Tab-separated table of C-alpha atoms in Angstrom:
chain	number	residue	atom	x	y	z
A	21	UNK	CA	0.000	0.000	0.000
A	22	UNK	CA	0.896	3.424	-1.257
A	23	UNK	CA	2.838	6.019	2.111
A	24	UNK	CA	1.682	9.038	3.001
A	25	UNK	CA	4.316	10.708	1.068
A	26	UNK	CA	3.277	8.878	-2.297
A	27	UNK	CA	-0.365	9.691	-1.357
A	28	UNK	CA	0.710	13.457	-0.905
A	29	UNK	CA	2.574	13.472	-4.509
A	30	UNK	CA	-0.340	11.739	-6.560
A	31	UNK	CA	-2.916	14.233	-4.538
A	32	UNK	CA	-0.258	17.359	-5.736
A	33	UNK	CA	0.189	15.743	-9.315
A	34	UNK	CA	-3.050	15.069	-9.896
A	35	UNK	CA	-4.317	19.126	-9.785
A	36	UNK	CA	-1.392	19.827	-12.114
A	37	UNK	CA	0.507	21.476	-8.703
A	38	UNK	CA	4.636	21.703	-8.614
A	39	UNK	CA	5.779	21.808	-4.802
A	40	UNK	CA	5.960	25.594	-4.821
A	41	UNK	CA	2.280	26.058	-5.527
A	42	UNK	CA	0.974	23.341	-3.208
A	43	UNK	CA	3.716	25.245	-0.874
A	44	UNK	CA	2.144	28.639	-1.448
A	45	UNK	CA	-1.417	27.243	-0.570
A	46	UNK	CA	-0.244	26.213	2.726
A	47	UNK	CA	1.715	29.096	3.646
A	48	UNK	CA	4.940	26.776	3.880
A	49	UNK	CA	7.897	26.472	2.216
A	50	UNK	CA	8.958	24.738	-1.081
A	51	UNK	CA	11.536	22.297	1.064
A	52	UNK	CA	9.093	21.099	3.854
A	53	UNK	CA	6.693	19.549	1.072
A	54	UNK	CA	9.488	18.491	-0.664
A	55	UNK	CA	10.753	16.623	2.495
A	56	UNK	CA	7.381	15.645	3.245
A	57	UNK	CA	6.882	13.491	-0.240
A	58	UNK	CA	10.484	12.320	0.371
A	59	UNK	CA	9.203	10.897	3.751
A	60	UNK	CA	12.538	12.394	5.373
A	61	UNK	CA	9.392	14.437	7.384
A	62	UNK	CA	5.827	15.067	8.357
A	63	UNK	CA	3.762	17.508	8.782
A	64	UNK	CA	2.457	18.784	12.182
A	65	UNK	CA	-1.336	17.796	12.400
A	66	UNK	CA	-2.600	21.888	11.457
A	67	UNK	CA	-0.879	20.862	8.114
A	68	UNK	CA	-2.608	17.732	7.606
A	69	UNK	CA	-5.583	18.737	8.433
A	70	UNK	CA	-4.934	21.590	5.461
A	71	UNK	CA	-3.977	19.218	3.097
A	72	UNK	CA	-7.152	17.689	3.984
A	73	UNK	CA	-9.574	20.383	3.511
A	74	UNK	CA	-7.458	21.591	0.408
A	75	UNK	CA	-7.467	17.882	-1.467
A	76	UNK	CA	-10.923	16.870	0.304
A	77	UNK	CA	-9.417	13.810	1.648
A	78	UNK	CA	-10.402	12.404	4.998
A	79	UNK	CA	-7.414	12.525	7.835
A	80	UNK	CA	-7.679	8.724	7.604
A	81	UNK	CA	-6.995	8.113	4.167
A	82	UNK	CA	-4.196	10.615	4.056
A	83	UNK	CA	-2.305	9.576	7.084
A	84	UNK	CA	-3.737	5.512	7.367
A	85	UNK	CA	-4.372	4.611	3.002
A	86	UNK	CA	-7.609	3.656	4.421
A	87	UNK	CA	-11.367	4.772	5.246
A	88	UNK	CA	-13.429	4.040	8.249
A	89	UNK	CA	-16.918	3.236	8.206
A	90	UNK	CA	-17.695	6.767	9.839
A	91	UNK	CA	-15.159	8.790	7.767
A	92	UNK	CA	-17.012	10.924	4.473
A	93	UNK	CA	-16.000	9.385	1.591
A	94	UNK	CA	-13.707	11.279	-0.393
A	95	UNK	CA	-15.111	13.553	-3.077
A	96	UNK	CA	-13.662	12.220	-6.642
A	97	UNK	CA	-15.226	15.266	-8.410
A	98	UNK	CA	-12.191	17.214	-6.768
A	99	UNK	CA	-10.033	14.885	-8.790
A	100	UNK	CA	-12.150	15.175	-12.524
A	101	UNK	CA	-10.856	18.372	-13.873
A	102	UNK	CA	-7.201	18.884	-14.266
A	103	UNK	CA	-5.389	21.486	-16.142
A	104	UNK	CA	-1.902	22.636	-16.121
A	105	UNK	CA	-0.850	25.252	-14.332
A	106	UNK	CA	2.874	26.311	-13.015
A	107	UNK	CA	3.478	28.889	-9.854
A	108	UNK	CA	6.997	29.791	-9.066
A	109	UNK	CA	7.416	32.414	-5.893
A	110	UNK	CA	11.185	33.172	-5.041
A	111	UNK	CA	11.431	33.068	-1.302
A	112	UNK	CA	13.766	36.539	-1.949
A	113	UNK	CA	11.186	39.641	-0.817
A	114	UNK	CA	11.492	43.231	-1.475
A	115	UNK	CA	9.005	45.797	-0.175
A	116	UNK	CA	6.815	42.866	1.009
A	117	UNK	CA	6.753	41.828	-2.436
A	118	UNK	CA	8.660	38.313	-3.757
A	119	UNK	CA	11.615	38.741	-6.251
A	120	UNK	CA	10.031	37.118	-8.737
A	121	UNK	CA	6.806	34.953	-9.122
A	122	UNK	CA	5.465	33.319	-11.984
A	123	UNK	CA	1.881	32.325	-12.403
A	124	UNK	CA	0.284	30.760	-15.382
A	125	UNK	CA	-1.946	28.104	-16.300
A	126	UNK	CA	-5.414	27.374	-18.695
A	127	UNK	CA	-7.697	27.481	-15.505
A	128	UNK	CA	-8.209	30.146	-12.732
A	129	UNK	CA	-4.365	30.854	-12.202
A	130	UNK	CA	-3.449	32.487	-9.114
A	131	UNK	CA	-2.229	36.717	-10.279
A	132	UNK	CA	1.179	37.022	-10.548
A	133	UNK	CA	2.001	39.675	-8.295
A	134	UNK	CA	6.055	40.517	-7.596
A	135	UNK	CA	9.372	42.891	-8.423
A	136	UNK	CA	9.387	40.692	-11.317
A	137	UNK	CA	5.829	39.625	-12.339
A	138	UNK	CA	5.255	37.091	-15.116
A	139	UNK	CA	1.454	35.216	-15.473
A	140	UNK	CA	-1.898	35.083	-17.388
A	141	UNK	CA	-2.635	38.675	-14.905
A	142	UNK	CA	0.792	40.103	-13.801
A	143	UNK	CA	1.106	43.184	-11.497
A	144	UNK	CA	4.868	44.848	-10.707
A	145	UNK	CA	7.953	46.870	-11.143
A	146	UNK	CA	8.055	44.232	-14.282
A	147	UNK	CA	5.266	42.711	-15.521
A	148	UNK	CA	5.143	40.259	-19.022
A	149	UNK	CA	1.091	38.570	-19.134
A	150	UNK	CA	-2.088	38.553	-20.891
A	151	UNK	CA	-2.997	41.216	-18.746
A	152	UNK	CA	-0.397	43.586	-17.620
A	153	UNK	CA	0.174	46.369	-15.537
A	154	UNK	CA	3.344	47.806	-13.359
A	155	UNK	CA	6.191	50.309	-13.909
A	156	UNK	CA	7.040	48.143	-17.281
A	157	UNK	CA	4.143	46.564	-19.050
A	158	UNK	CA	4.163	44.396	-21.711
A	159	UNK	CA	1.573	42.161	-22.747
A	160	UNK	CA	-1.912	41.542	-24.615
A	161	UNK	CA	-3.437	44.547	-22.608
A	162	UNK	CA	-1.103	46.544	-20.353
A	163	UNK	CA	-1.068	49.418	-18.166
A	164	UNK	CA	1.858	51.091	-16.936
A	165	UNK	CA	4.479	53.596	-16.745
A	166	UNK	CA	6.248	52.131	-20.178
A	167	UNK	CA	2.968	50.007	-21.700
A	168	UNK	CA	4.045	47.763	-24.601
A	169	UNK	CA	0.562	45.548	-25.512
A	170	UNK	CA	-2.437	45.218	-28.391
A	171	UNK	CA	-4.258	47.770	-26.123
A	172	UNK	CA	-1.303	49.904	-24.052
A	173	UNK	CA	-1.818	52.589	-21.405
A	174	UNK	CA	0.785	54.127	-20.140
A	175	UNK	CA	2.949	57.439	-19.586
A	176	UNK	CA	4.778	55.899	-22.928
A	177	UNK	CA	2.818	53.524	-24.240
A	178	UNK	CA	3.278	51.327	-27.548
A	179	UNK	CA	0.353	48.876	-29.280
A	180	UNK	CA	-2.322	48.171	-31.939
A	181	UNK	CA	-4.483	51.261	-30.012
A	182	UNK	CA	-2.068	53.507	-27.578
A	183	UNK	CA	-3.243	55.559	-24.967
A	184	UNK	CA	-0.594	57.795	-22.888
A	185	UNK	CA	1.359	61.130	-22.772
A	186	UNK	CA	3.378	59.558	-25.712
A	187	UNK	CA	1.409	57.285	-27.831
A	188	UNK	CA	2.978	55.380	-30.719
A	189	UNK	CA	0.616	52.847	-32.276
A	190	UNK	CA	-1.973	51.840	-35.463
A	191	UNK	CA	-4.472	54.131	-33.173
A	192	UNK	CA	-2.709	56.412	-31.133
A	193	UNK	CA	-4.413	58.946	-28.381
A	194	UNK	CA	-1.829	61.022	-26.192
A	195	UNK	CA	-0.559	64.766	-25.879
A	196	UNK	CA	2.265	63.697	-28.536
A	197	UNK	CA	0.576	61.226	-30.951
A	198	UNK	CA	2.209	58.668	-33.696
A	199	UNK	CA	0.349	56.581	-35.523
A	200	UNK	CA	-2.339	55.607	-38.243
A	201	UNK	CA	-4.906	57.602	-36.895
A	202	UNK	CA	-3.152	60.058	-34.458
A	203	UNK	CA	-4.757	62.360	-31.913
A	204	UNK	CA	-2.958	64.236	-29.770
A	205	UNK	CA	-3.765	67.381	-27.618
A	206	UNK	CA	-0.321	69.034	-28.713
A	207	UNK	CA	1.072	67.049	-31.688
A	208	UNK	CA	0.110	64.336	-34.022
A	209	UNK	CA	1.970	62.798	-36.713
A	210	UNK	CA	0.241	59.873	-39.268
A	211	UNK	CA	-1.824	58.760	-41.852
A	212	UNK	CA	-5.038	61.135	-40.158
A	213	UNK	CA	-3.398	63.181	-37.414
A	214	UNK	CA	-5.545	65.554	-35.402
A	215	UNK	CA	-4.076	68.019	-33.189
A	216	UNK	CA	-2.979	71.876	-32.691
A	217	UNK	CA	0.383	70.865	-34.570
A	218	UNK	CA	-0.564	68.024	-37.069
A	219	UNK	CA	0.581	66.544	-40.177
A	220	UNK	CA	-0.560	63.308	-41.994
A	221	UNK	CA	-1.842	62.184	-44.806
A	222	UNK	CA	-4.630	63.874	-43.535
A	223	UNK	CA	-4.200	66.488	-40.980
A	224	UNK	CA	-6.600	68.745	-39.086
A	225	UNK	CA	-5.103	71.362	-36.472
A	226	UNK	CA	-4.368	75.282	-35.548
A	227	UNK	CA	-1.109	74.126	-37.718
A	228	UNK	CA	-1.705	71.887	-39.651
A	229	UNK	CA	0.090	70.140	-42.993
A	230	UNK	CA	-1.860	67.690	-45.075
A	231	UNK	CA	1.093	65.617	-47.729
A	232	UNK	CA	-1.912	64.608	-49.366
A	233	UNK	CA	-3.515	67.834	-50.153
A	234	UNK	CA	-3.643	67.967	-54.336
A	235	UNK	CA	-3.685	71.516	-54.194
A	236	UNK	CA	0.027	72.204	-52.819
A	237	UNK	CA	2.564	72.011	-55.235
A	238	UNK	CA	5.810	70.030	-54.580
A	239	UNK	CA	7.994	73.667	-53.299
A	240	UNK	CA	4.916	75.006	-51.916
A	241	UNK	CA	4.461	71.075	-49.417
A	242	UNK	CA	8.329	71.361	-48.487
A	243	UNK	CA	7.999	74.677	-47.692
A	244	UNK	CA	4.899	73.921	-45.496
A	245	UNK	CA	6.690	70.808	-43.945
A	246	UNK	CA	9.826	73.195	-42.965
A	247	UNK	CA	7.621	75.930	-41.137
A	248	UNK	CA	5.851	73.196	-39.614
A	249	UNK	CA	8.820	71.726	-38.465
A	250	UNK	CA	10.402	74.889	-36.832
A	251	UNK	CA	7.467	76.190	-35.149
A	252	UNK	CA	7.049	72.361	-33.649
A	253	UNK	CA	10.836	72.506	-32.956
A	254	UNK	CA	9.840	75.253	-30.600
A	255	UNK	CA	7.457	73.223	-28.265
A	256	UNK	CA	8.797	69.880	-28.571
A	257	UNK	CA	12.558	69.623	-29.978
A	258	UNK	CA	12.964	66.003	-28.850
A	259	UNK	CA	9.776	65.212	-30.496
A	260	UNK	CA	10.495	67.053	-33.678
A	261	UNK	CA	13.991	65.614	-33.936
A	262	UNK	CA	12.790	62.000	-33.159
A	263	UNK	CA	10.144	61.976	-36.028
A	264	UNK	CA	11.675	64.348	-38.351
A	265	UNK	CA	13.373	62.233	-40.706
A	266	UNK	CA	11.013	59.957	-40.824
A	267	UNK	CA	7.655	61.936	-41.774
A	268	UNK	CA	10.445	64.374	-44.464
A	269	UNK	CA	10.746	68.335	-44.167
């Protein structure tokens, strides 16, 4: 008959757990369950009767491979549904927060929350996930101080549809603006840009240059494109000199 400690690894196996989530759940560390499915120890009995509760196991089976008659029977449907997941916590805390913990699965993962955040829903300093958000974001949607994502919000933020004081994406929404449809409350640059200094393809503003406009002669555009340039050289020089070369004038 199967030992505690092999009992303990199928029960951990069999919802898809490593040792440093079933670890996490109990508020223990990675090396005491590892020692406990080695059988070098046991838990204390508030332990087992968490393991209990948590696998919905009776203290009989768990400890004893066996049932008596007045022990519950053990619930299989806790056993029916298993899908991989992986949680990784580094024991190493800053600001309350661990180093580094990883969080990810295909059901109900636990958030990733750390200095270094990576999961299906990350929050830190650094945070790589589905959904993002911390000081650097990257992921599908992400919110943060640098945003990198399809949807990104974020002092700087980069995507398919940008939202932040500097937005660079296909739609982009932010004071400075870059992208296929650009709207910024001081300057936009792309395909339709809308803002008080604009240029595009097509480009509404106080000062605004539209390259598309039939009406403006080669001489008359560049000559457009270089006042526009100057007078946006005046608000924003890094901006201007940044995206310069790349839009002509």
């Amino acid at each position: 008959m199967a030992d505690f400690s092999q009992r303990l690894r199928e029960l951990r196996t069999g919802r898809g757990w490593s040792q440093e989530a079933l670890a996490h759940q109990l508020s223990v560390s990675r090396q005491a369950v590892q020692k406990w499915e080695a059988g070098t120890a046991r838990p204390d009995l508030d332990n087992l009767t968490a393991l209990s509760e948590l696998f919905h196991v009776s203290l009989d089976w768990l400890v004893l491979g066996r049932e008596t008659d007045d022990t519950p029977q053990r619930e299989p449907a806790a056993q029916t549904l298993s899908f991989p997941c992986y949680e990784y916590r580094s024991r190493i805390e800053l600001f309350g927060l661990p180093l580094v913990h990883i969080s990810f699965g295909l059901w109900r993962p636990r958030p990733a929350r750390g200095i270094f955040a990576v999961g299906n829903v990350a929050a830190g300093v650094v945070a790589v996930g589905g959904l993002a958000a911390g000081g650097l974001a990257f992921g599908g949607v992400s919110l943060g101080l640098l945003a990198l994502g399809g949807l990104a919000l974020g002092g700087i933020s980069i995507g398919g549809l940008a939202l932040g004081l500097f937005a660079l994406g296909g739609g982009a929404i932010g004071v400075w603006a870059v992208g296929g449809l650009a709207v910024g409350q001081t300057a936009a640059l792309g395909g339709a840009a809308f803002a008080p200094y604009a240029l595009g393809e097509s480009a509404s503003g106080a000062f605004a240059v539209s390259t598309g406009d039939p009406s403006l002669t080669e001489a008359e555009l560049q000559e457009r494109l270089r006042q526009f340039w100057q007078a946006l050289s005046q608000v924003a020089p890094w901006f201007a000199r940044l995206f310069r070369g790349l839009f002509g004038g």
